[in-house]
PDB file of C-alpha atoms in Angstrom:
ATOM      1  CA  UNK H   1      59.628  47.396 103.655  1.00 51.00           C
ATOM      2  CA  UNK H   2      62.039  50.132 102.736  1.00 54.00           C
ATOM      3  CA  UNK H   3      63.983  52.017 105.412  1.00 50.00           C
ATOM      4  CA  UNK H   4      62.079  55.296 104.888  1.00 50.00           C
ATOM      5  CA  UNK H   5      58.754  53.610 105.495  1.00 46.00           C
ATOM      6  CA  UNK H   6      60.151  51.914 108.616  1.00 40.00           C
ATOM      7  CA  UNK H   7      61.442  55.262 109.908  1.00 39.00           C
ATOM      8  CA  UNK H   8      58.073  56.873 109.215  1.00 39.00           C
ATOM      9  CA  UNK H   9      56.261  54.139 111.194  1.00 39.00           C
ATOM     10  CA  UNK H  10      58.660  54.586 114.123  1.00 39.00           C
ATOM     11  CA  UNK H  11      58.166  58.372 113.994  1.00 40.00           C
ATOM     12  CA  UNK H  12      54.357  57.976 114.055  1.00 38.00           C
ATOM     13  CA  UNK H  13      54.605  55.542 116.986  1.00 39.00           C
ATOM     14  CA  UNK H  14      56.685  58.063 118.950  1.00 41.00           C
ATOM     15  CA  UNK H  15      54.211  60.861 118.211  1.00 40.00           C
ATOM     16  CA  UNK H  16      51.286  58.634 119.219  1.00 40.00           C
ATOM     17  CA  UNK H  17      53.016  57.861 122.506  1.00 42.00           C
ATOM     18  CA  UNK H  18      53.506  61.560 123.245  1.00 43.00           C
ATOM     19  CA  UNK H  19      49.898  62.291 122.300  1.00 41.00           C
ATOM     20  CA  UNK H  20      48.664  59.788 124.875  1.00 43.00           C
ATOM     21  CA  UNK H  21      50.633  61.075 127.849  1.00 47.00           C
ATOM     22  CA  UNK H  22      53.655  58.809 127.602  1.00 46.00           C
ATOM     23  CA  UNK H  23      56.864  60.527 128.620  1.00 47.00           C
ATOM     24  CA  UNK H  24      59.633  57.920 128.260  1.00 52.00           C
ATOM     25  CA  UNK H  25      62.327  60.246 129.566  1.00 65.00           C
ATOM     26  CA  UNK H  26      60.836  60.747 133.022  1.00 89.00           C
ATOM     27  CA  UNK H  27      60.867  57.313 134.688  1.00 93.00           C
ATOM     28  CA  UNK H  28      62.087  56.147 138.074  1.00 93.00           C
ATOM     29  CA  UNK H  29      62.402  52.800 139.801  1.00 93.00           C
ATOM     30  CA  UNK H  30      59.880  52.293 142.603  1.00 93.00           C
ATOM     31  CA  UNK H  31      60.613  49.540 145.113  1.00 91.00           C
ATOM     32  CA  UNK H  32      57.839  48.068 147.209  1.00 83.00           C
ATOM     33  CA  UNK H  33      59.759  46.989 150.338  1.00 81.00           C
ATOM     34  CA  UNK H  34      60.186  43.220 150.409  1.00 80.00           C
ATOM     35  CA  UNK H  35      57.872  42.721 147.440  1.00 81.00           C
ATOM     36  CA  UNK H  36      58.791  44.031 143.961  1.00 86.00           C
ATOM     37  CA  UNK H  37      60.435  46.766 141.910  1.00 91.00           C
ATOM     38  CA  UNK H  38      58.633  48.534 139.095  1.00 93.00           C
ATOM     39  CA  UNK H  39      59.443  51.380 136.699  1.00 94.00           C
ATOM     40  CA  UNK H  40      57.028  54.304 137.043  1.00 96.00           C
ATOM     41  CA  UNK H  41      56.929  56.969 134.339  1.00 96.00           C
ATOM     42  CA  UNK H  42      55.421  60.442 134.293  1.00 95.00           C
ATOM     43  CA  UNK H  43      52.082  60.949 132.596  1.00 93.00           C
ATOM     44  CA  UNK H  44      51.652  64.287 130.886  1.00 90.00           C
ATOM     45  CA  UNK H  45      47.961  64.810 130.247  1.00 91.00           C
ATOM     46  CA  UNK H  46      45.979  67.969 129.584  1.00 93.00           C
ATOM     47  CA  UNK H  47      43.960  69.156 132.591  1.00 95.00           C
ATOM     48  CA  UNK H  48      40.852  67.081 133.253  1.00 96.00           C
ATOM     49  CA  UNK H  49      37.802  69.212 132.612  1.00 97.00           C
ATOM     50  CA  UNK H  50      35.055  66.730 133.490  1.00 96.00           C
ATOM     51  CA  UNK H  51      34.824  63.261 135.135  1.00 97.00           C
ATOM     52  CA  UNK H  52      31.814  60.973 135.378  1.00 96.00           C
ATOM     53  CA  UNK H  53      31.463  57.810 137.465  1.00 95.00           C
ATOM     54  CA  UNK H  54      29.423  54.948 135.974  1.00 93.00           C
ATOM     55  CA  UNK H  55      26.751  53.244 138.033  1.00 82.00           C
ATOM     56  CA  UNK H  56      27.697  49.774 139.309  1.00 71.00           C
ATOM     57  CA  UNK H  57      25.093  47.213 138.286  1.00 59.00           C
ATOM     58  CA  UNK H  58      23.905  44.389 140.524  1.00 60.00           C
ATOM     59  CA  UNK H  59      25.460  41.855 138.134  1.00 56.00           C
ATOM     60  CA  UNK H  60      28.825  43.612 138.486  1.00 63.00           C
ATOM     61  CA  UNK H  61      28.507  43.679 142.280  1.00 63.00           C
ATOM     62  CA  UNK H  62      28.037  39.890 142.338  1.00 62.00           C
ATOM     63  CA  UNK H  63      31.351  39.446 140.467  1.00 65.00           C
ATOM     64  CA  UNK H  64      33.310  41.732 142.781  1.00 68.00           C
ATOM     65  CA  UNK H  65      35.615  40.535 145.536  1.00 70.00           C
ATOM     66  CA  UNK H  66      34.510  40.682 149.194  1.00 73.00           C
ATOM     67  CA  UNK H  67      35.153  44.078 150.750  1.00 77.00           C
ATOM     68  CA  UNK H  68      34.523  46.014 147.551  1.00 83.00           C
ATOM     69  CA  UNK H  69      31.750  47.982 149.217  1.00 81.00           C
ATOM     70  CA  UNK H  70      34.452  50.044 150.973  1.00 86.00           C
ATOM     71  CA  UNK H  71      35.872  51.311 147.665  1.00 89.00           C
ATOM     72  CA  UNK H  72      33.726  54.261 146.630  1.00 91.00           C
ATOM     73  CA  UNK H  73      35.937  57.089 145.346  1.00 95.00           C
ATOM     74  CA  UNK H  74      34.314  60.455 144.681  1.00 96.00           C
ATOM     75  CA  UNK H  75      35.249  62.967 141.961  1.00 97.00           C
ATOM     76  CA  UNK H  76      37.820  64.900 144.092  1.00 97.00           C
ATOM     77  CA  UNK H  77      39.489  61.605 145.060  1.00 97.00           C
ATOM     78  CA  UNK H  78      39.647  60.557 141.406  1.00 97.00           C
ATOM     79  CA  UNK H  79      41.179  63.895 140.409  1.00 97.00           C
ATOM     80  CA  UNK H  80      43.777  63.420 143.139  1.00 97.00           C
ATOM     81  CA  UNK H  81      44.459  59.858 141.932  1.00 98.00           C
ATOM     82  CA  UNK H  82      44.942  60.890 138.292  1.00 97.00           C
ATOM     83  CA  UNK H  83      47.229  63.765 139.361  1.00 96.00           C
ATOM     84  CA  UNK H  84      49.496  61.377 141.311  1.00 96.00           C
ATOM     85  CA  UNK H  85      49.329  58.163 139.259  1.00 97.00           C
ATOM     86  CA  UNK H  86      52.271  57.107 137.101  1.00 97.00           C
ATOM     87  CA  UNK H  87      52.385  55.038 133.926  1.00 97.00           C
ATOM     88  CA  UNK H  88      53.651  51.449 134.113  1.00 96.00           C
ATOM     89  CA  UNK H  89      54.662  48.915 131.482  1.00 94.00           C
ATOM     90  CA  UNK H  90      51.984  46.406 130.494  1.00 93.00           C
ATOM     91  CA  UNK H  91      54.118  43.456 131.636  1.00 92.00           C
ATOM     92  CA  UNK H  92      54.590  44.969 135.097  1.00 92.00           C
ATOM     93  CA  UNK H  93      50.941  45.990 135.368  1.00 89.00           C
ATOM     94  CA  UNK H  94      49.808  42.460 134.473  1.00 91.00           C
ATOM     95  CA  UNK H  95      52.357  40.473 136.499  1.00 89.00           C
ATOM     96  CA  UNK H  96      53.594  42.476 139.495  1.00 89.00           C
ATOM     97  CA  UNK H  97      50.619  44.420 140.822  1.00 90.00           C
ATOM     98  CA  UNK H  98      47.780  43.087 142.986  1.00 86.00           C
ATOM     99  CA  UNK H  99      44.529  42.492 141.126  1.00 83.00           C
ATOM    100  CA  UNK H 100      41.224  42.906 142.942  1.00 86.00           C
ATOM    101  CA  UNK H 101      37.877  42.924 141.138  1.00 83.00           C
ATOM    102  CA  UNK H 102      36.484  46.141 142.621  1.00 86.00           C
ATOM    103  CA  UNK H 103      37.080  48.636 139.837  1.00 90.00           C
ATOM    104  CA  UNK H 104      35.100  51.826 139.488  1.00 92.00           C
ATOM    105  CA  UNK H 105      34.930  53.286 135.991  1.00 94.00           C
ATOM    106  CA  UNK H 106      33.616  56.195 134.012  1.00 96.00           C
ATOM    107  CA  UNK H 107      34.547  58.773 131.410  1.00 95.00           C
ATOM    108  CA  UNK H 108      36.585  61.953 131.357  1.00 96.00           C
ATOM    109  CA  UNK H 109      36.976  64.917 129.058  1.00 95.00           C
ATOM    110  CA  UNK H 110      40.239  66.846 128.938  1.00 95.00           C
ATOM    111  CA  UNK H 111      40.572  70.591 128.439  1.00 96.00           C
ATOM    112  CA  UNK H 112      41.584  69.993 124.793  1.00 93.00           C
ATOM    113  CA  UNK H 113      38.307  68.134 124.117  1.00 91.00           C
ATOM    114  CA  UNK H 114      39.883  64.642 124.083  1.00 91.00           C
ATOM    115  CA  UNK H 115      37.602  61.974 125.551  1.00 91.00           C
ATOM    116  CA  UNK H 116      38.663  58.893 127.465  1.00 95.00           C
ATOM    117  CA  UNK H 117      37.250  56.070 129.507  1.00 95.00           C
ATOM    118  CA  UNK H 118      38.909  55.282 132.810  1.00 96.00           C
ATOM    119  CA  UNK H 119      38.983  52.574 135.450  1.00 95.00           C
ATOM    120  CA  UNK H 120      40.475  52.693 138.957  1.00 96.00           C
ATOM    121  CA  UNK H 121      40.771  49.945 141.563  1.00 93.00           C
ATOM    122  CA  UNK H 122      41.352  49.930 145.332  1.00 93.00           C
ATOM    123  CA  UNK H 123      44.922  48.597 144.963  1.00 93.00           C
ATOM    124  CA  UNK H 124      45.972  51.861 143.222  1.00 95.00           C
ATOM    125  CA  UNK H 125      45.811  50.368 139.693  1.00 96.00           C
ATOM    126  CA  UNK H 126      44.040  52.204 136.895  1.00 97.00           C
ATOM    127  CA  UNK H 127      43.680  52.704 133.158  1.00 97.00           C
ATOM    128  CA  UNK H 128      42.876  55.556 130.821  1.00 97.00           C
ATOM    129  CA  UNK H 129      41.522  54.507 127.429  1.00 97.00           C
ATOM    130  CA  UNK H 130      41.484  57.215 124.771  1.00 94.00           C
ATOM    131  CA  UNK H 131      38.679  57.190 122.207  1.00 86.00           C
ATOM    132  CA  UNK H 132      37.912  58.894 118.927  1.00 86.00           C
ATOM    133  CA  UNK H 133      34.529  60.502 118.170  1.00 84.00           C
ATOM    134  CA  UNK H 134      32.989  57.113 117.308  1.00 87.00           C
ATOM    135  CA  UNK H 135      34.128  55.579 120.613  1.00 80.00           C
ATOM    136  CA  UNK H 136      36.894  53.471 119.032  1.00 88.00           C
ATOM    137  CA  UNK H 137      39.985  52.998 121.218  1.00 92.00           C
ATOM    138  CA  UNK H 138      42.966  55.032 120.019  1.00 93.00           C
ATOM    139  CA  UNK H 139      45.349  54.548 122.952  1.00 94.00           C
ATOM    140  CA  UNK H 140      45.685  53.208 126.495  1.00 96.00           C
ATOM    141  CA  UNK H 141      47.716  54.175 129.559  1.00 97.00           C
ATOM    142  CA  UNK H 142      48.171  51.699 132.420  1.00 97.00           C
ATOM    143  CA  UNK H 143      48.545  53.393 135.798  1.00 97.00           C
ATOM    144  CA  UNK H 144      49.791  52.666 139.286  1.00 96.00           C
ATOM    145  CA  UNK H 145      49.827  55.103 142.210  1.00 96.00           C
ATOM    146  CA  UNK H 146      51.908  53.973 145.199  1.00 94.00           C
ATOM    147  CA  UNK H 147      51.449  57.489 146.659  1.00 95.00           C
ATOM    148  CA  UNK H 148      47.684  56.951 146.765  1.00 96.00           C
ATOM    149  CA  UNK H 149      47.602  55.439 150.232  1.00 93.00           C
ATOM    150  CA  UNK H 150      44.633  57.583 151.231  1.00 94.00           C
ATOM    151  CA  UNK H 151      41.004  56.490 151.575  1.00 93.00           C
ATOM    152  CA  UNK H 152      39.306  54.727 149.906  1.00 94.00           C
ATOM    153  CA  UNK H 153      42.394  52.962 148.491  1.00 94.00           C
ATOM    154  CA  UNK H 154      43.599  49.862 150.321  1.00 88.00           C
TER     155      UNK H 154
END
C-alpha cells in the first residue's frame, strides 16, 4: 500500500468518526469511587427529531434479569439520557461497566434525516447504531451516562 492511499484511508476514518458523533478532543476521566476509572468523551449529534420505543416480546421478557419490570423509560427520559450520555471506548464498555439484560430499544431520526437504532439499559449503558437507507449498519457509538442517576435508571 502506498503512503498516499494509507493517508487517504486515515482521513476517511477520521471523517467517519466525526460524522458519527465522535469528538476525540473532548474527553475526561470519570472515576467511579472505589470501583473503576473510564474515559468519557463528548458526543456531538444533530438534534433528535423523533424517537420510537420497540415493544418488548414475551420471549425477550423471559430472557431478562429479575427486576427488569422496573425499567420502563419514556420518550422524555430517553431524550434526557441521550443529551447527557457520553461515548466510551469499546474495551471499557465491554469490560468495566455493569451488564444487565433489561435493555429497551427503538429507532430515532435526527434533524438531518439520519436514522439510527438505539438501545438503553438500566445501568446507564446504551448504544446508537447508524444505518443507511437499506438498514445496513454504518457506524456505532457506545454510551455511558453516570449523570443519569434518575428514575428509571438503577
